[in-house]
Structure formats: structure tokens, C-alpha cells
Short mmCIF file of C-alpha atoms in Angstrom, two decimals:
data_model
loop_
_atom_site.label_atom_id
_atom_site.label_comp_id
_atom_site.label_asym_id
_atom_site.label_seq_id
_atom_site.Cartn_x
_atom_site.Cartn_y
_atom_site.Cartn_z
CA MET A 140 -55.85 -3.67 32.48
CA SER A 141 -55.28 -4.92 29.00
CA PRO A 142 -55.39 -2.39 26.14
CA ILE A 143 -52.05 -1.90 24.38
CA SER A 144 -52.94 0.77 21.84
CA PRO A 145 -55.99 1.90 19.90
CA SER A 146 -54.41 0.57 16.70
CA VAL A 147 -53.80 -3.04 17.75
CA THR A 148 -54.98 -5.36 15.01
CA ARG A 149 -58.36 -7.04 15.37
CA ARG A 150 -57.63 -9.94 13.04
CA THR A 151 -57.87 -12.35 15.96
CA LEU A 152 -61.54 -11.47 16.31
CA LEU A 153 -62.18 -13.14 12.96
CA LEU A 154 -61.07 -16.40 14.53
CA THR A 155 -63.61 -16.29 17.33
CA ALA A 156 -66.19 -18.41 15.55
CA ALA A 157 -63.55 -21.02 14.82
CA ALA A 158 -62.47 -20.92 18.45
CA ALA A 159 -66.00 -21.82 19.48
CA GLY A 160 -65.74 -25.06 17.55
CA ALA A 161 -62.94 -26.18 19.82
CA LEU A 162 -65.43 -26.73 22.63
CA GLY A 163 -66.72 -30.01 21.27
CA ALA A 164 -65.52 -33.57 21.43
CA GLY A 165 -62.12 -32.63 20.03
CA GLN A 166 -61.31 -30.35 22.94
CA ARG A 167 -62.47 -32.93 25.44
CA ALA A 168 -60.22 -35.55 23.86
CA VAL A 169 -57.26 -33.18 24.14
CA ALA A 170 -58.24 -32.41 27.71
CA MET A 171 -58.23 -36.06 28.66
CA ALA A 172 -54.81 -36.46 27.04
CA LYS A 173 -53.56 -33.64 29.29
CA GLY A 174 -54.80 -35.40 32.40
CA ASP A 175 -57.96 -33.30 32.73
CA GLY A 176 -60.22 -35.93 34.22
CA GLY A 177 -62.78 -33.45 35.49
CA GLU A 178 -62.09 -34.03 39.17
CA ILE A 179 -62.66 -31.12 41.56
CA HIS A 180 -60.52 -30.93 44.69
CA PRO A 181 -60.91 -28.81 47.86
CA PHE A 182 -58.22 -26.15 48.29
CA THR A 183 -56.78 -24.10 51.13
CA PHE A 184 -53.60 -22.06 51.42
CA LYS A 185 -51.37 -21.26 54.35
CA ALA A 186 -48.18 -19.27 53.98
CA THR A 187 -45.31 -20.43 56.14
CA ASP A 188 -43.94 -18.22 58.89
CA ALA A 189 -40.62 -18.30 57.04
CA GLN A 190 -42.24 -16.87 53.91
CA LEU A 191 -43.80 -14.01 55.84
CA ASP A 192 -40.59 -13.30 57.75
CA GLU A 193 -38.68 -13.19 54.46
CA LEU A 194 -41.26 -10.84 52.98
CA ARG A 195 -40.88 -8.39 55.87
CA ARG A 196 -37.09 -8.63 55.67
CA ARG A 197 -37.13 -7.76 51.98
CA ILE A 198 -39.50 -4.84 52.56
CA ARG A 199 -37.26 -3.39 55.27
CA SER A 200 -34.14 -3.76 53.13
CA THR A 201 -35.59 -1.96 50.10
CA ARG A 202 -33.23 0.47 48.42
CA PHE A 203 -35.43 3.41 47.46
CA PRO A 204 -34.61 5.83 44.65
CA GLU A 205 -34.21 9.53 45.29
CA ARG A 206 -37.35 11.62 45.53
CA GLU A 207 -39.04 12.70 42.29
CA ILE A 208 -38.11 16.17 41.06
CA VAL A 209 -41.73 17.32 40.70
CA ASP A 210 -44.50 17.88 43.24
CA ASP A 211 -47.05 15.62 41.60
CA SER A 212 -47.32 12.06 40.25
CA SER A 213 -46.29 12.88 36.69
CA GLN A 214 -43.05 10.90 37.17
CA GLY A 215 -44.92 7.92 38.63
CA VAL A 216 -45.47 6.56 42.12
CA GLN A 217 -44.36 9.26 44.53
CA SER A 218 -41.61 8.62 47.04
CA SER A 219 -43.72 9.54 50.05
CA THR A 220 -46.49 7.16 49.01
CA ILE A 221 -44.33 4.10 48.45
CA LYS A 222 -42.41 4.68 51.68
CA LYS A 223 -45.64 4.90 53.66
CA LEU A 224 -46.86 1.74 51.95
CA ALA A 225 -43.64 -0.10 52.78
CA LYS A 226 -43.69 1.00 56.41
CA TYR A 227 -47.29 -0.13 56.90
CA TRP A 228 -46.63 -3.40 55.07
CA ALA A 229 -43.64 -4.28 57.22
CA GLU A 230 -45.10 -3.16 60.55
CA ASN A 231 -48.88 -3.41 60.47
CA HIS A 232 -50.24 -5.57 57.67
CA ASP A 233 -51.43 -9.02 58.76
CA TRP A 234 -51.63 -11.57 55.95
CA ARG A 235 -53.12 -14.13 58.33
CA LYS A 236 -56.37 -12.15 58.48
CA VAL A 237 -57.08 -12.28 54.76
CA GLU A 238 -55.75 -15.84 54.61
CA ALA A 239 -58.36 -16.83 57.22
CA ARG A 240 -61.12 -15.12 55.23
CA LEU A 241 -60.03 -16.93 52.08
CA ASN A 242 -59.88 -20.30 53.80
CA ALA A 243 -63.33 -19.76 55.29
CA LEU A 244 -64.70 -19.78 51.75
CA PRO A 245 -65.28 -22.96 49.72
CA GLN A 246 -62.24 -23.06 47.41
CA PHE A 247 -61.37 -25.71 44.86
CA THR A 248 -59.04 -26.62 42.02
CA THR A 249 -59.73 -28.55 38.85
CA ARG A 250 -57.49 -29.27 35.88
CA ILE A 251 -58.70 -27.78 32.60
CA ASP A 252 -56.73 -27.90 29.35
CA GLY A 253 -53.56 -28.89 31.16
CA VAL A 254 -53.67 -26.16 33.84
CA ASP A 255 -54.91 -26.33 37.44
CA VAL A 256 -57.65 -23.74 37.83
CA HIS A 257 -58.37 -22.38 41.30
CA PHE A 258 -61.83 -21.04 42.06
CA ILE A 259 -64.10 -19.94 44.88
CA HIS A 260 -67.60 -21.42 44.71
CA VAL A 261 -70.25 -20.19 47.14
CA LYS A 262 -73.85 -21.35 46.79
CA SER A 263 -76.80 -19.33 48.00
CA ARG A 264 -79.22 -20.79 50.55
CA HIS A 265 -82.08 -19.38 48.46
CA ASP A 266 -83.85 -21.62 45.96
CA GLY A 267 -83.53 -20.65 42.33
CA ALA A 268 -80.28 -18.72 42.76
CA LEU A 269 -78.76 -17.66 39.45
CA PRO A 270 -75.19 -18.91 38.95
CA ILE A 271 -72.67 -16.22 38.01
CA ILE A 272 -69.00 -16.56 37.10
CA VAL A 273 -67.00 -13.41 37.92
CA THR A 274 -63.56 -12.81 36.40
CA HIS A 275 -60.92 -10.50 37.86
CA GLY A 276 -58.30 -8.52 35.96
CA TRP A 277 -54.76 -7.22 36.44
CA PRO A 278 -53.54 -6.23 38.97
CA GLY A 279 -56.47 -7.95 40.61
CA SER A 280 -57.16 -11.43 41.94
CA THR A 281 -59.94 -13.33 43.66
CA ILE A 282 -59.33 -11.00 46.61
CA GLU A 283 -60.72 -8.22 44.42
CA GLN A 284 -64.16 -9.90 44.42
CA MET A 285 -64.36 -11.34 47.94
CA LYS A 286 -66.53 -8.48 49.19
CA ILE A 287 -69.33 -9.20 46.70
CA ILE A 288 -69.83 -12.85 47.71
CA GLU A 289 -71.99 -12.33 50.80
CA PRO A 290 -74.29 -9.63 49.29
CA LEU A 291 -74.85 -11.69 46.14
CA THR A 292 -75.44 -15.05 47.80
CA ASN A 293 -77.42 -13.62 50.75
CA PRO A 294 -79.29 -10.66 49.25
CA THR A 295 -82.02 -10.51 51.90
CA ALA A 296 -79.41 -9.37 54.41
CA HIS A 297 -78.13 -6.67 52.04
CA GLY A 298 -81.12 -4.81 50.66
CA GLY A 299 -82.21 -7.34 48.06
CA SER A 300 -84.85 -10.04 47.86
CA ALA A 301 -84.52 -13.82 47.74
CA SER A 302 -85.26 -13.68 44.02
CA ASP A 303 -82.03 -11.67 43.55
CA ALA A 304 -79.81 -14.49 44.85
CA PHE A 305 -76.74 -15.76 43.00
CA ASP A 306 -74.51 -18.79 43.28
CA VAL A 307 -71.06 -17.23 42.88
CA VAL A 308 -68.04 -18.72 41.08
CA ILE A 309 -64.81 -16.70 41.14
CA PRO A 310 -61.87 -18.35 39.34
CA SER A 311 -58.23 -17.27 39.30
CA ILE A 312 -56.98 -16.65 35.77
CA PRO A 313 -54.19 -19.11 34.83
CA GLY A 314 -50.90 -17.49 35.85
CA TYR A 315 -52.63 -15.54 38.62
CA GLY A 316 -53.17 -16.27 42.29
CA PHE A 317 -53.57 -19.93 43.16
CA SER A 318 -54.17 -21.17 39.62
CA GLY A 319 -51.41 -22.99 37.79
CA LYS A 320 -48.98 -21.23 35.50
CA PRO A 321 -49.30 -22.23 31.82
CA GLU A 322 -46.23 -23.95 30.45
CA GLU A 323 -47.18 -23.51 26.81
CA LYS A 324 -48.24 -20.60 24.64
CA GLY A 325 -51.82 -19.77 23.83
CA TRP A 326 -53.49 -18.84 27.12
CA ASP A 327 -55.23 -15.72 25.83
CA PRO A 328 -58.74 -14.43 26.69
CA ILE A 329 -60.34 -16.76 24.13
CA ARG A 330 -58.77 -19.85 25.69
CA ILE A 331 -59.60 -18.66 29.19
CA ALA A 332 -63.23 -18.16 28.09
CA GLN A 333 -63.29 -21.75 26.84
CA ALA A 334 -61.90 -22.94 30.18
CA TRP A 335 -64.55 -20.99 32.10
CA ILE A 336 -67.32 -22.56 30.02
CA GLU A 337 -65.88 -25.98 30.81
CA LEU A 338 -65.66 -25.04 34.50
CA MET A 339 -69.33 -24.09 34.64
CA ASN A 340 -70.20 -27.32 32.84
CA ARG A 341 -68.25 -29.31 35.45
CA LEU A 342 -70.15 -27.54 38.20
CA GLY A 343 -73.37 -28.74 36.61
CA TYR A 344 -74.88 -25.39 35.74
CA ALA A 345 -77.41 -25.61 32.91
CA ARG A 346 -77.94 -21.82 32.92
CA TYR A 347 -75.73 -19.02 34.20
CA VAL A 348 -74.48 -15.48 33.62
CA ALA A 349 -70.99 -13.99 33.55
CA GLN A 350 -69.41 -10.77 34.78
CA GLY A 351 -66.06 -9.05 34.33
CA GLY A 352 -64.04 -5.86 34.21
CA ASP A 353 -60.49 -5.32 32.95
CA TRP A 354 -59.25 -8.73 31.72
CA GLY A 355 -62.51 -10.02 33.12
CA ASP A 356 -64.33 -8.01 30.47
CA ALA A 357 -62.16 -9.47 27.71
CA VAL A 358 -62.78 -13.02 28.93
CA THR A 359 -66.49 -12.45 29.55
CA GLU A 360 -67.06 -10.96 26.11
CA GLN A 361 -65.26 -13.92 24.55
CA MET A 362 -67.60 -16.23 26.46
CA ALA A 363 -70.48 -14.26 24.95
CA LEU A 364 -69.03 -14.63 21.45
CA ILE A 365 -68.72 -18.38 21.89
CA ALA A 366 -72.29 -18.15 23.24
CA PRO A 367 -72.88 -21.56 24.77
CA PRO A 368 -76.64 -22.06 25.24
CA GLN A 369 -76.19 -22.10 29.01
CA LEU A 370 -74.92 -18.48 29.05
CA LEU A 371 -77.97 -16.24 29.46
CA GLY A 372 -76.18 -12.90 29.43
CA ILE A 373 -73.18 -10.91 30.62
CA HIS A 374 -72.46 -7.84 32.70
CA VAL A 375 -69.34 -5.74 32.20
CA ASN A 376 -68.01 -2.68 33.99
CA MET A 377 -65.25 -1.80 31.53
CA PRO A 378 -66.99 -2.47 28.22
CA ALA A 379 -65.59 -2.62 24.70
CA THR A 380 -67.63 0.06 22.93
CA VAL A 381 -65.18 2.25 20.99
CA PRO A 382 -66.37 2.69 17.36
CA ASP A 383 -63.89 2.21 14.53
CA ASP A 384 -63.86 5.89 13.59
CA ILE A 385 -63.06 6.88 17.17
CA ALA A 386 -60.28 4.30 17.33
CA VAL A 387 -58.76 5.77 14.16
CA ALA A 388 -59.02 9.29 15.58
CA LEU A 389 -57.20 8.17 18.73
CA ARG A 390 -54.16 6.96 16.82
CA PRO A 391 -51.05 9.16 16.65
CA GLY A 392 -51.77 12.01 14.25
CA GLY A 393 -55.53 11.47 14.48
CA THR A 394 -58.04 14.26 14.91
CA LYS A 395 -60.91 14.27 17.36
CA PRO A 396 -64.26 14.39 15.53
CA ALA A 397 -66.08 17.69 15.89
CA ASP A 398 -69.57 16.26 16.28
CA LEU A 399 -69.17 14.35 19.55
CA SER A 400 -71.78 14.65 22.28
CA PRO A 401 -70.58 15.79 25.73
CA ASP A 402 -70.39 12.18 26.98
CA GLU A 403 -68.56 11.06 23.84
CA ASP A 404 -66.16 13.98 24.06
CA HIS A 405 -65.40 13.13 27.70
CA ALA A 406 -64.78 9.45 26.84
CA PHE A 407 -62.53 10.46 23.93
CA ASN A 408 -60.45 12.71 26.17
CA GLN A 409 -60.13 9.99 28.82
CA LEU A 410 -58.94 7.46 26.25
CA ASP A 411 -56.60 9.94 24.61
CA ASP A 412 -54.96 10.70 27.95
CA PHE A 413 -54.67 7.03 28.85
CA TYR A 414 -53.09 6.07 25.53
CA LYS A 415 -50.61 8.94 25.80
CA HIS A 416 -49.70 8.71 29.49
CA GLY A 417 -51.03 5.51 31.06
CA LEU A 418 -49.92 2.59 28.93
CA GLY A 419 -46.30 2.15 30.00
CA TYR A 420 -46.88 -0.89 32.18
CA ALA A 421 -49.07 -2.59 29.58
CA ILE A 422 -46.59 -2.02 26.76
CA GLU A 423 -43.74 -3.56 28.75
CA MET A 424 -45.78 -6.57 29.83
CA ALA A 425 -47.09 -7.09 26.31
CA ASN A 426 -43.64 -6.95 24.74
CA ARG A 427 -41.11 -8.20 27.33
CA PRO A 428 -42.77 -9.71 30.42
CA GLN A 429 -39.75 -11.83 31.35
CA THR A 430 -37.67 -8.66 31.69
CA LEU A 431 -39.63 -7.74 34.82
CA VAL A 432 -37.33 -9.72 37.11
CA GLY A 433 -37.19 -6.79 39.52
CA ILE A 434 -40.84 -7.05 40.52
CA ALA A 435 -40.42 -10.76 41.17
CA ASP A 436 -37.44 -10.01 43.42
CA SER A 437 -38.54 -6.89 45.30
CA PRO A 438 -41.91 -6.78 47.09
CA VAL A 439 -41.87 -2.98 47.22
CA GLY A 440 -40.99 -2.86 43.54
CA LEU A 441 -43.95 -5.16 42.89
CA ALA A 442 -46.27 -2.96 44.93
CA ALA A 443 -45.19 0.19 43.08
CA TRP A 444 -45.74 -1.53 39.73
CA MET A 445 -49.21 -2.73 40.74
CA ILE A 446 -50.59 0.47 42.25
CA ASP A 447 -49.58 2.58 39.23
CA HIS A 448 -52.33 1.06 37.07
CA ASP A 449 -54.17 4.19 35.99
CA ILE A 450 -54.02 7.69 37.36
CA ARG A 451 -57.45 7.75 39.03
CA SER A 452 -56.88 4.39 40.73
CA TYR A 453 -53.43 5.51 41.81
CA GLU A 454 -54.83 8.68 43.36
CA LEU A 455 -57.42 6.67 45.29
CA ILE A 456 -54.74 4.28 46.54
CA ALA A 457 -52.23 6.99 47.40
CA ARG A 458 -54.66 8.92 49.56
CA VAL A 459 -55.43 5.98 51.85
CA PHE A 460 -51.75 5.85 52.76
CA ASP A 461 -52.17 9.48 53.78
CA GLY A 462 -54.82 8.41 56.27
CA LYS A 463 -57.89 9.23 54.17
CA SER A 464 -60.67 6.76 53.48
CA GLU A 465 -62.28 6.18 50.11
CA GLY A 466 -63.44 2.73 49.11
CA LEU A 467 -60.22 0.77 49.36
CA THR A 468 -58.15 0.45 52.53
CA ARG A 469 -54.44 -0.02 53.04
CA ASP A 470 -55.11 -3.63 53.97
CA ASP A 471 -57.21 -4.19 50.82
CA ILE A 472 -54.30 -3.07 48.69
CA LEU A 473 -51.63 -5.01 50.56
CA ASP A 474 -53.75 -8.17 50.83
CA ASN A 475 -53.75 -8.27 47.04
CA VAL A 476 -50.06 -7.39 46.57
CA THR A 477 -49.09 -9.98 49.18
CA LEU A 478 -51.04 -12.65 47.29
CA TYR A 479 -49.03 -11.85 44.16
CA TRP A 480 -45.82 -12.01 46.20
CA LEU A 481 -46.54 -15.30 47.97
CA THR A 482 -47.62 -17.01 44.74
CA ASN A 483 -44.73 -15.51 42.72
CA THR A 484 -47.13 -14.46 39.98
CA ALA A 485 -45.71 -11.04 39.11
CA VAL A 486 -44.32 -12.27 35.80
CA SER A 487 -46.68 -15.17 35.05
CA SER A 488 -49.64 -12.77 35.32
CA ALA A 489 -47.90 -10.29 33.02
CA ARG A 490 -47.67 -12.88 30.26
CA LEU A 491 -51.39 -12.52 29.57
CA TYR A 492 -50.55 -9.16 28.00
CA TRP A 493 -47.98 -10.91 25.80
CA GLU A 494 -50.52 -13.57 24.80
CA ASN A 495 -53.36 -11.19 24.01
CA LYS A 496 -53.97 -10.18 20.37
CA LEU A 497 -57.38 -8.58 20.85
CA ASP A 498 -57.97 -4.85 20.51
CA PHE A 499 -59.35 -4.38 23.98
CA PHE A 500 -61.84 -1.56 23.55
CA ALA A 501 -62.94 -2.41 19.98
CA VAL A 502 -66.53 -3.54 19.47
CA LYS A 503 -66.71 -7.37 19.40
CA ASN A 504 -70.25 -7.80 17.99
CA VAL A 505 -71.67 -9.61 21.01
CA LYS A 506 -75.14 -10.89 20.17
CA ILE A 507 -76.41 -12.16 23.52
CA PRO A 508 -77.93 -9.93 26.25
CA VAL A 509 -75.43 -7.49 27.77
CA ALA A 510 -75.64 -5.26 30.85
CA VAL A 511 -73.25 -2.34 31.38
CA SER A 512 -72.45 -0.31 34.49
CA VAL A 513 -70.40 2.83 33.92
CA PHE A 514 -68.27 4.10 36.80
CA PRO A 515 -67.03 7.68 36.34
CA ASP A 516 -63.39 7.08 37.29
CA GLU A 517 -62.91 4.06 35.05
CA ILE A 518 -60.26 4.36 32.33
CA TYR A 519 -63.06 5.66 30.17
CA ALA A 520 -66.75 6.17 30.89
CA ALA A 521 -68.53 4.47 28.00
CA PRO A 522 -71.22 6.75 26.54
CA LYS A 523 -74.68 5.27 26.13
CA SER A 524 -74.62 6.05 22.41
CA TRP A 525 -71.51 3.90 21.85
CA THR A 526 -72.81 1.20 24.18
CA GLU A 527 -76.12 0.83 22.37
CA ARG A 528 -74.29 0.45 19.06
CA ALA A 529 -71.84 -2.09 20.50
CA TYR A 530 -74.44 -4.32 22.14
CA PRO A 531 -77.66 -4.80 20.12
CA LYS A 532 -79.23 -6.70 23.04
CA LEU A 533 -78.42 -4.17 25.75
CA ILE A 534 -80.62 -5.05 28.73
CA HIS A 535 -79.21 -2.63 31.32
CA PHE A 536 -77.19 0.58 31.22
CA ASN A 537 -76.47 2.78 34.21
CA LYS A 538 -74.04 5.59 34.96
CA LEU A 539 -72.97 5.59 38.59
CA ALA A 540 -72.06 8.62 40.66
CA LYS A 541 -68.90 7.17 42.18
CA GLY A 542 -66.38 4.41 41.52
CA GLY A 543 -63.48 3.53 39.31
CA HIS A 544 -61.54 0.65 37.87
CA PHE A 545 -61.87 -1.68 40.88
CA ALA A 546 -65.63 -1.23 41.19
CA ALA A 547 -66.50 -4.54 42.91
CA TRP A 548 -63.75 -3.92 45.44
CA GLU A 549 -64.22 -0.24 46.23
CA GLN A 550 -67.97 0.27 45.63
CA THR A 551 -69.28 -3.12 46.68
CA LYS A 552 -72.83 -2.15 47.65
CA VAL A 553 -73.55 -0.28 44.43
CA PHE A 554 -71.82 -2.95 42.36
CA CYS A 555 -74.01 -5.70 43.83
CA GLU A 556 -77.13 -3.62 43.30
CA GLU A 557 -76.11 -3.25 39.67
CA LEU A 558 -75.78 -7.01 39.21
CA ARG A 559 -79.17 -7.64 40.76
CA SER A 560 -80.82 -5.09 38.47
CA ALA A 561 -78.85 -6.16 35.43
CA PHE A 562 -79.91 -9.80 35.42
CA ARG A 563 -83.52 -9.68 36.62
CA SER A 564 -84.77 -9.83 33.03
CA VAL A 565 -82.87 -13.04 32.20
CA ARG A 566 -83.81 -15.06 35.29
CA GLY A 567 -86.98 -16.31 33.64
#
């Protein structure tokens, strides 16, 4: 997740229009100078046995801290949870299974703006499928969206009709997963949005939509601000809808307005709690990402850092290691953490927080059609009143009964139904 504080400056937003101008001939000339010839290459990945043996050795040799001195998670990831995670990871998790699923998908790389971009690209067998580019967040990856590929590309087998079909493109953010790691400054959500527009151009799509949550929301909304004519609309599941007066009230010393509706009051309280108690990881990554050597050196340290994203996600993750089932499985979680470990992207992914200058939840004045799905256990459940003000061309708004921050991953069926409903009006 990307917000740093409710008072982060929004001056970068004033540069968005100028950023859009960089998509013309000038950018293409720079791209060619960086060796971006536009070629697209097939991609597969296979970890070596030595890498997996070393991973298990490091897990088993973890030096754990003493148990927390409270009986809840107020001091962070609880000792019992991380020890159960480590035991399962070392003894039961099988990376080869998820590796096989990944390699069964059409994966590619292409060089854009000097960085190799990895992406999954699955075309529907149905005529007239609508192309969609889906962007993950932190601590996510392309693994986070693998479950949605089959229902979106083959809707007739999953409760939809042929007219609901999508061609699905899922890229890895630079510095994440199998994408290259930027070697120069400037890879913020605006630059990533520009790269995604170029990627869809290279794939030959004359019309498409975009989707994202977490960093994916930031990138997707920047795509909408650039507003290439090919982009018909966007869908977000962690929208930027917080009005200026609410942002001011959320700052230290601020006072909650007295005239909030029940939904607005609930969203305010969620944000207030997150800013006060949930931002530690984001602050460190935004200020000193290179200091996080420990999570690049210790797989269990990395896992603890990643699962402590927000309290509701942590609670969902912790309970599956107690043998309960709710959306995500132990293997889901460890598939994703293992990808970060094998690609050594703990720190390179954190640098996106350092690069970002956007106020994450602030209204961005998106003018193109927007669809919003609100999951109750997200960092905040955007009220319809704020959402309608933030997006003048709101084409879909729905509050779901269940689901949190990793909606595509944990509530796949509902998430796919939302995308089908959201974009029916823009298919033409």
C-alpha cells in the first residue's frame, strides 16, 4: 500500500498534464536511445534446486525474538503466527507448484524506457473480448491476480456470458517480481502509467480498460489522467476519494467534522486508525528503503514484513496459519513471499514508496469513466458520497459484503463479477 500521510503534498499532481506530453515522439526517441526497440520476448522462470535448498536452510536457521509481552497483535506480527508460517514454509510449501502454474501462462518481457517489463498476457477465445490491464500493489505481485485470469478470459465457464470476456494483461511493476530493477531515479506511478500505455500500444490494442488496487490504483488513476484515447475507463478497488477538508481533519491536531454521514464517519475512523497505527512500514520504505537489508537477508524477516500490511489483512493471514480458511490459503501467502525472495525484490520494490510524491487518497480529478468496488475490510471503505464527488463520470459503484485489501486474490468470484458489471457500459 502506498499512502504515507494525509498531509503529503499534492504539488506533483499539477505536473500530470505535462507528464502526458512525454508520451509523444520525444519519449519514443528516448526509448530508442535506451535500447527499447519494441520487441516482445517469451518468458519462463525456474528456480534452481540450490536456491530452494538455501531458502529452506535460512528459514530453519532463523533466530526468532522473544514472544511479545501482550496477548494481541498490538506489538506487530505475533510470535506464534510467524513460527507457524516458518514451519509450514520449510516443511510443506512447494514452490514448484506455483512455478508450474506461472509457466503454463503466456508470459513475456519487453523493454520500455530502459527497463525490462515482465507481463502475463492471456487472450480470450471469445470474439470481441475487451482488453484489460491489471496492476498489482505492494506486497503483491502477478501471483496476486492469477486467480482472475480464467474467469475473465473464459466467462461462460464462470457464470458470465461471452460478451463479458476480457483479454487480460498483468504486468509486474518495475522493481517487482520478474520485471527489471530501475537503475535511475524517477520510476513513480506517473512513469509506470506511461510505460503501461506504451505496453498496451505494443500489444496492438486500440481500445482497452485498466484496473488496480493499492499501487495499482495509483498507476491506473495516472493512466486515466493521461487519458490516451484508447483507454475507455478504469476500475479501482482502493479509490482516491478523500475530500480536502477530510484530509485536513485527519492531520495531527485535526478535528473530525460533526456532520458526517454514517458511511463517512466509518471511513474517517478507518483512515484515522490507519494513519495512527498502520503506516510504520510505509514510512520506513518511503524514507530509507535501503536500510531494509534485514528483509533481503532473512526470508522469515521478509515474510513478517509483508504480512503486516494492515490490521485486517494481517488478521485474515494469521488465522489461516491457525488452520482456519478464509479467502487466502497458506500457500497463497507463501507463493507470493517466495517470489519476492527468489527475485530479491524486497528492497527494489520498497523504492516505489521513496519515488512516490502523490498524496495517495487525495482526489485526482479523473475525467474519464470510473468504476469503484468497495470491500468492507479495505484500509478504508470509500463512501458513495465521496466517490461521486471524486469521479464525475462514475459508471459503477458497489459495496460488497466481504473482502479486504487483496480483493482479486481472496474474493476472486465476486471481484470478477464486479469487473464484468463495471465495464459493460463502455464495451460499445
